[in-house]
Amino acid sequence: MLELEVIPERSLGCENCVFKLGMPFSQAVSILQKHCRVINSVEVIYVENDPLAGDLTLRLTGDGIRLVFDPFAQRLKIIEVYDMTKVRLKYSGMIFCAPDSSPTREQIDLSFGATRPPEYEPTQQAFILSFRGISFSFPAAINKNSAEQCNPHFPNRNAAVVAKMSVYSGNSLSDAK
């Protein structure tokens, strides 16, 4: 299992295996080849009939990590941990995510110092807690009053578990896309 240090707006990695924002696609592939015994399940995702039409993605399926590259420059623009149960994550040397304890909103507040509430994103049906260079997605609890009206609400701070984490350059994930 990978134990990785998270550096917002910069990187995700350990001393021998660091994925840095802005790194070339070929460098990421080289890192994956060197660590094939530890990271052994990788998928390359792209638009087959028009490779420049969409992002180029390396998905580390066994580790729950997605590396998203710009199709033209082929530079890493987003690092996403989409399965928080497959990795151990640290910030400033302290573990905030492990397979046996998924990070809650309270843990993120303690680790990163949240100063504002998460914002609801209707397209993802999730609440997004953003900091400069990093964001956390929490699934929304939806109360359906009628067929036409849905009222999303953020669950209790201790019950709200992170569904995914994204590292990027800028103030928000939309800036990186």
PDB file of C-alpha atoms in Angstrom:
ATOM      1  CA  MET A   1       0.000   0.000   0.000  1.00  0.00           C
ATOM      2  CA  LEU A   2       1.251   3.454  -0.910  1.00  0.00           C
ATOM      3  CA  GLU A   3       1.861   6.026   1.825  1.00  0.00           C
ATOM      4  CA  LEU A   4       1.949   9.412   0.130  1.00  0.00           C
ATOM      5  CA  GLU A   5       2.550  12.998   1.218  1.00  0.00           C
ATOM      6  CA  VAL A   6       0.054  15.540  -0.108  1.00  0.00           C
ATOM      7  CA  ILE A   7       1.377  18.998  -0.973  1.00  0.00           C
ATOM      8  CA  PRO A   8      -1.469  21.248  -2.171  1.00  0.00           C
ATOM      9  CA  GLU A   9      -0.891  22.963  -5.514  1.00  0.00           C
ATOM     10  CA  ARG A  10       2.277  20.910  -5.967  1.00  0.00           C
ATOM     11  CA  SER A  11       2.437  17.117  -5.660  1.00  0.00           C
ATOM     12  CA  LEU A  12       1.480  13.720  -4.282  1.00  0.00           C
ATOM     13  CA  GLY A  13       4.177  11.178  -3.499  1.00  0.00           C
ATOM     14  CA  CYS A  14       6.845   9.648  -1.312  1.00  0.00           C
ATOM     15  CA  GLU A  15      10.627   9.981  -1.443  1.00  0.00           C
ATOM     16  CA  ASN A  16      11.059   7.582  -4.392  1.00  0.00           C
ATOM     17  CA  CYS A  17       7.800   8.194  -6.259  1.00  0.00           C
ATOM     18  CA  VAL A  18       6.571  11.789  -6.642  1.00  0.00           C
ATOM     19  CA  PHE A  19       3.921  12.975  -9.079  1.00  0.00           C
ATOM     20  CA  LYS A  20       4.356  16.746  -9.497  1.00  0.00           C
ATOM     21  CA  LEU A  21       1.885  19.036 -11.196  1.00  0.00           C
ATOM     22  CA  GLY A  22       3.334  20.159 -14.523  1.00  0.00           C
ATOM     23  CA  MET A  23       5.459  17.023 -14.979  1.00  0.00           C
ATOM     24  CA  PRO A  24       5.480  15.534 -18.511  1.00  0.00           C
ATOM     25  CA  PHE A  25       3.450  12.422 -19.282  1.00  0.00           C
ATOM     26  CA  SER A  26       6.642  10.531 -20.189  1.00  0.00           C
ATOM     27  CA  GLN A  27       8.153  11.253 -16.761  1.00  0.00           C
ATOM     28  CA  ALA A  28       5.048   9.886 -15.008  1.00  0.00           C
ATOM     29  CA  VAL A  29       5.214   6.732 -17.146  1.00  0.00           C
ATOM     30  CA  SER A  30       8.905   6.351 -16.269  1.00  0.00           C
ATOM     31  CA  ILE A  31       8.093   6.598 -12.535  1.00  0.00           C
ATOM     32  CA  LEU A  32       5.379   3.969 -12.913  1.00  0.00           C
ATOM     33  CA  GLN A  33       7.768   1.645 -14.776  1.00  0.00           C
ATOM     34  CA  LYS A  34      10.400   1.979 -12.025  1.00  0.00           C
ATOM     35  CA  HIS A  35       7.832   1.142  -9.353  1.00  0.00           C
ATOM     36  CA  CYS A  36       5.963  -1.609 -11.200  1.00  0.00           C
ATOM     37  CA  ARG A  37       6.246  -3.980  -8.227  1.00  0.00           C
ATOM     38  CA  VAL A  38       4.372  -1.549  -5.978  1.00  0.00           C
ATOM     39  CA  ILE A  39       2.135   0.161  -8.544  1.00  0.00           C
ATOM     40  CA  ASN A  40       1.170  -2.724 -10.780  1.00  0.00           C
ATOM     41  CA  SER A  41      -2.209  -1.873 -12.255  1.00  0.00           C
ATOM     42  CA  VAL A  42      -2.234   1.130 -14.591  1.00  0.00           C
ATOM     43  CA  GLU A  43      -4.695   2.072 -17.338  1.00  0.00           C
ATOM     44  CA  VAL A  44      -4.078   4.709 -20.015  1.00  0.00           C
ATOM     45  CA  ILE A  45      -7.291   6.505 -20.957  1.00  0.00           C
ATOM     46  CA  TYR A  46      -7.695   8.803 -23.962  1.00  0.00           C
ATOM     47  CA  VAL A  47     -10.097   9.529 -26.802  1.00  0.00           C
ATOM     48  CA  GLU A  48      -9.050   6.881 -29.309  1.00  0.00           C
ATOM     49  CA  ASN A  49     -10.402   8.433 -32.512  1.00  0.00           C
ATOM     50  CA  ASP A  50      -9.206  11.968 -31.589  1.00  0.00           C
ATOM     51  CA  PRO A  51      -6.509  11.915 -28.871  1.00  0.00           C
ATOM     52  CA  LEU A  52      -6.409  15.716 -28.581  1.00  0.00           C
ATOM     53  CA  ALA A  53     -10.159  16.003 -27.966  1.00  0.00           C
ATOM     54  CA  GLY A  54      -9.963  15.075 -24.277  1.00  0.00           C
ATOM     55  CA  ASP A  55      -7.608  14.693 -21.361  1.00  0.00           C
ATOM     56  CA  LEU A  56      -4.954  12.000 -21.275  1.00  0.00           C
ATOM     57  CA  THR A  57      -5.321  10.007 -18.044  1.00  0.00           C
ATOM     58  CA  LEU A  58      -3.235   7.461 -16.174  1.00  0.00           C
ATOM     59  CA  ARG A  59      -5.447   5.560 -13.753  1.00  0.00           C
ATOM     60  CA  LEU A  60      -3.676   3.609 -11.030  1.00  0.00           C
ATOM     61  CA  THR A  61      -6.588   1.252 -10.396  1.00  0.00           C
ATOM     62  CA  GLY A  62      -4.981  -0.680  -7.559  1.00  0.00           C
ATOM     63  CA  ASP A  63      -4.219   2.546  -5.688  1.00  0.00           C
ATOM     64  CA  GLY A  64      -7.326   4.606  -6.447  1.00  0.00           C
ATOM     65  CA  ILE A  65      -5.355   7.434  -8.088  1.00  0.00           C
ATOM     66  CA  ARG A  66      -5.984   9.256 -11.358  1.00  0.00           C
ATOM     67  CA  LEU A  67      -3.337  11.436 -13.042  1.00  0.00           C
ATOM     68  CA  VAL A  68      -4.913  13.833 -15.552  1.00  0.00           C
ATOM     69  CA  PHE A  69      -2.743  15.371 -18.284  1.00  0.00           C
ATOM     70  CA  ASP A  70      -3.456  18.174 -20.732  1.00  0.00           C
ATOM     71  CA  PRO A  71      -3.851  16.523 -24.178  1.00  0.00           C
ATOM     72  CA  PHE A  72      -1.753  19.129 -26.020  1.00  0.00           C
ATOM     73  CA  ALA A  73       1.093  19.948 -23.607  1.00  0.00           C
ATOM     74  CA  GLN A  74       0.966  16.461 -22.007  1.00  0.00           C
ATOM     75  CA  ARG A  75       1.683  18.006 -18.596  1.00  0.00           C
ATOM     76  CA  LEU A  76       0.095  16.799 -15.342  1.00  0.00           C
ATOM     77  CA  LYS A  77      -2.711  19.170 -14.389  1.00  0.00           C
ATOM     78  CA  ILE A  78      -4.801  17.261 -11.822  1.00  0.00           C
ATOM     79  CA  ILE A  79      -3.955  14.535  -9.314  1.00  0.00           C
ATOM     80  CA  GLU A  80      -7.070  12.832  -7.994  1.00  0.00           C
ATOM     81  CA  VAL A  81      -7.431  10.207  -5.292  1.00  0.00           C
ATOM     82  CA  TYR A  82     -10.818   8.704  -6.155  1.00  0.00           C
ATOM     83  CA  ASP A  83     -10.714   5.741  -3.741  1.00  0.00           C
ATOM     84  CA  MET A  84      -9.625   6.883  -0.285  1.00  0.00           C
ATOM     85  CA  THR A  85      -9.553   3.280   1.017  1.00  0.00           C
ATOM     86  CA  LYS A  86      -6.595   2.207  -1.150  1.00  0.00           C
ATOM     87  CA  VAL A  87      -3.900   4.645   0.037  1.00  0.00           C
ATOM     88  CA  ARG A  88      -2.492   6.191   3.177  1.00  0.00           C
ATOM     89  CA  LEU A  89      -2.232   9.987   2.880  1.00  0.00           C
ATOM     90  CA  LYS A  90      -0.190  12.439   4.937  1.00  0.00           C
ATOM     91  CA  TYR A  91      -0.175  16.216   5.164  1.00  0.00           C
ATOM     92  CA  SER A  92       2.662  17.966   7.022  1.00  0.00           C
ATOM     93  CA  GLY A  93       3.877  14.559   8.212  1.00  0.00           C
ATOM     94  CA  MET A  94       0.556  13.588   9.864  1.00  0.00           C
ATOM     95  CA  ILE A  95      -1.618  10.800   8.439  1.00  0.00           C
ATOM     96  CA  PHE A  96      -5.148  12.007   7.705  1.00  0.00           C
ATOM     97  CA  CYS A  97      -6.347   9.108   5.551  1.00  0.00           C
ATOM     98  CA  ALA A  98      -5.824   5.365   5.939  1.00  0.00           C
ATOM     99  CA  PRO A  99      -7.752   2.307   4.714  1.00  0.00           C
ATOM    100  CA  ASP A 100      -9.081   1.601   8.184  1.00  0.00           C
ATOM    101  CA  SER A 101     -10.111   5.230   8.820  1.00  0.00           C
ATOM    102  CA  SER A 102     -11.481   7.285   5.956  1.00  0.00           C
ATOM    103  CA  PRO A 103     -11.100  11.019   6.507  1.00  0.00           C
ATOM    104  CA  THR A 104     -14.132  12.876   7.830  1.00  0.00           C
ATOM    105  CA  ARG A 105     -14.912  16.582   7.531  1.00  0.00           C
ATOM    106  CA  GLU A 106     -13.678  17.018  11.087  1.00  0.00           C
ATOM    107  CA  GLN A 107     -10.338  15.338  10.239  1.00  0.00           C
ATOM    108  CA  ILE A 108      -9.918  17.562   7.158  1.00  0.00           C
ATOM    109  CA  ASP A 109     -10.656  20.640   9.292  1.00  0.00           C
ATOM    110  CA  LEU A 110      -8.005  19.553  11.823  1.00  0.00           C
ATOM    111  CA  SER A 111      -5.410  18.739   9.155  1.00  0.00           C
ATOM    112  CA  PHE A 112      -5.961  21.602   6.717  1.00  0.00           C
ATOM    113  CA  GLY A 113      -7.619  24.264   8.883  1.00  0.00           C
ATOM    114  CA  ALA A 114     -10.934  24.797   7.090  1.00  0.00           C
ATOM    115  CA  THR A 115     -12.252  28.317   7.460  1.00  0.00           C
ATOM    116  CA  ARG A 116     -15.479  28.071   5.487  1.00  0.00           C
ATOM    117  CA  PRO A 117     -18.183  25.508   4.819  1.00  0.00           C
ATOM    118  CA  PRO A 118     -18.200  23.297   1.724  1.00  0.00           C
ATOM    119  CA  GLU A 119     -20.192  24.399  -1.328  1.00  0.00           C
ATOM    120  CA  TYR A 120     -22.814  22.211  -2.967  1.00  0.00           C
ATOM    121  CA  GLU A 121     -22.049  21.109  -6.534  1.00  0.00           C
ATOM    122  CA  PRO A 122     -25.318  19.860  -8.096  1.00  0.00           C
ATOM    123  CA  THR A 123     -23.686  18.157 -11.101  1.00  0.00           C
ATOM    124  CA  GLN A 124     -21.717  15.886  -8.741  1.00  0.00           C
ATOM    125  CA  GLN A 125     -24.394  15.748  -6.019  1.00  0.00           C
ATOM    126  CA  ALA A 126     -21.569  16.493  -3.608  1.00  0.00           C
ATOM    127  CA  PHE A 127     -20.268  19.162  -1.288  1.00  0.00           C
ATOM    128  CA  ILE A 128     -16.813  20.461  -2.216  1.00  0.00           C
ATOM    129  CA  LEU A 129     -14.454  21.834   0.417  1.00  0.00           C
ATOM    130  CA  SER A 130     -11.767  23.810  -1.427  1.00  0.00           C
ATOM    131  CA  PHE A 131      -8.472  25.319  -0.441  1.00  0.00           C
ATOM    132  CA  ARG A 132      -5.880  26.795  -2.761  1.00  0.00           C
ATOM    133  CA  GLY A 133      -4.524  23.828  -4.718  1.00  0.00           C
ATOM    134  CA  ILE A 134      -6.610  21.084  -3.104  1.00  0.00           C
ATOM    135  CA  SER A 135     -10.257  20.117  -2.723  1.00  0.00           C
ATOM    136  CA  PHE A 136     -12.236  17.393  -0.997  1.00  0.00           C
ATOM    137  CA  SER A 137     -15.553  16.005  -2.197  1.00  0.00           C
ATOM    138  CA  PHE A 138     -18.213  14.768   0.249  1.00  0.00           C
ATOM    139  CA  PRO A 139     -21.357  12.998  -1.005  1.00  0.00           C
ATOM    140  CA  ALA A 140     -24.505  14.992  -0.336  1.00  0.00           C
ATOM    141  CA  ALA A 141     -27.393  13.602   1.646  1.00  0.00           C
ATOM    142  CA  ILE A 142     -30.462  14.294  -0.488  1.00  0.00           C
ATOM    143  CA  ASN A 143     -33.933  14.701   0.979  1.00  0.00           C
ATOM    144  CA  LYS A 144     -36.609  14.397  -1.676  1.00  0.00           C
ATOM    145  CA  ASN A 145     -39.715  16.343  -0.690  1.00  0.00           C
ATOM    146  CA  SER A 146     -41.432  15.728  -3.992  1.00  0.00           C
ATOM    147  CA  ALA A 147     -40.564  14.499  -7.461  1.00  0.00           C
ATOM    148  CA  GLU A 148     -39.473  18.031  -8.437  1.00  0.00           C
ATOM    149  CA  GLN A 149     -37.718  19.294  -5.338  1.00  0.00           C
ATOM    150  CA  CYS A 150     -34.503  17.985  -3.792  1.00  0.00           C
ATOM    151  CA  ASN A 151     -32.904  19.531  -0.738  1.00  0.00           C
ATOM    152  CA  PRO A 152     -29.230  18.606  -0.395  1.00  0.00           C
ATOM    153  CA  HIS A 153     -27.730  18.939   3.048  1.00  0.00           C
ATOM    154  CA  PHE A 154     -24.306  18.360   4.496  1.00  0.00           C
ATOM    155  CA  PRO A 155     -24.237  15.469   6.953  1.00  0.00           C
ATOM    156  CA  ASN A 156     -22.861  15.726  10.472  1.00  0.00           C
ATOM    157  CA  ARG A 157     -19.141  16.727  10.565  1.00  0.00           C
ATOM    158  CA  ASN A 158     -18.172  13.355  12.019  1.00  0.00           C
ATOM    159  CA  ALA A 159     -20.339  11.384   9.577  1.00  0.00           C
ATOM    160  CA  ALA A 160     -19.283  13.203   6.380  1.00  0.00           C
ATOM    161  CA  VAL A 161     -16.570  11.026   4.802  1.00  0.00           C
ATOM    162  CA  VAL A 162     -14.366  12.225   1.932  1.00  0.00           C
ATOM    163  CA  ALA A 163     -15.251  10.552  -1.376  1.00  0.00           C
ATOM    164  CA  LYS A 164     -12.321  11.984  -3.356  1.00  0.00           C
ATOM    165  CA  MET A 165      -9.472  14.460  -3.158  1.00  0.00           C
ATOM    166  CA  SER A 166      -8.007  16.546  -5.980  1.00  0.00           C
ATOM    167  CA  VAL A 167      -4.669  18.370  -6.128  1.00  0.00           C
ATOM    168  CA  TYR A 168      -4.305  21.113  -8.765  1.00  0.00           C
ATOM    169  CA  SER A 169      -2.814  24.553  -9.440  1.00  0.00           C
ATOM    170  CA  GLY A 170      -4.977  27.570  -8.649  1.00  0.00           C
ATOM    171  CA  ASN A 171      -7.863  28.517  -6.419  1.00  0.00           C
ATOM    172  CA  SER A 172     -10.311  25.877  -7.591  1.00  0.00           C
ATOM    173  CA  LEU A 173     -10.510  22.644  -9.551  1.00  0.00           C
ATOM    174  CA  SER A 174     -12.366  24.436 -12.358  1.00  0.00           C
ATOM    175  CA  ASP A 175      -9.273  26.661 -12.814  1.00  0.00           C
ATOM    176  CA  ALA A 176      -7.197  23.545 -13.551  1.00  0.00           C
ATOM    177  CA  LYS A 177      -9.621  22.081 -16.079  1.00  0.00           C
TER     178      LYS A 177
END
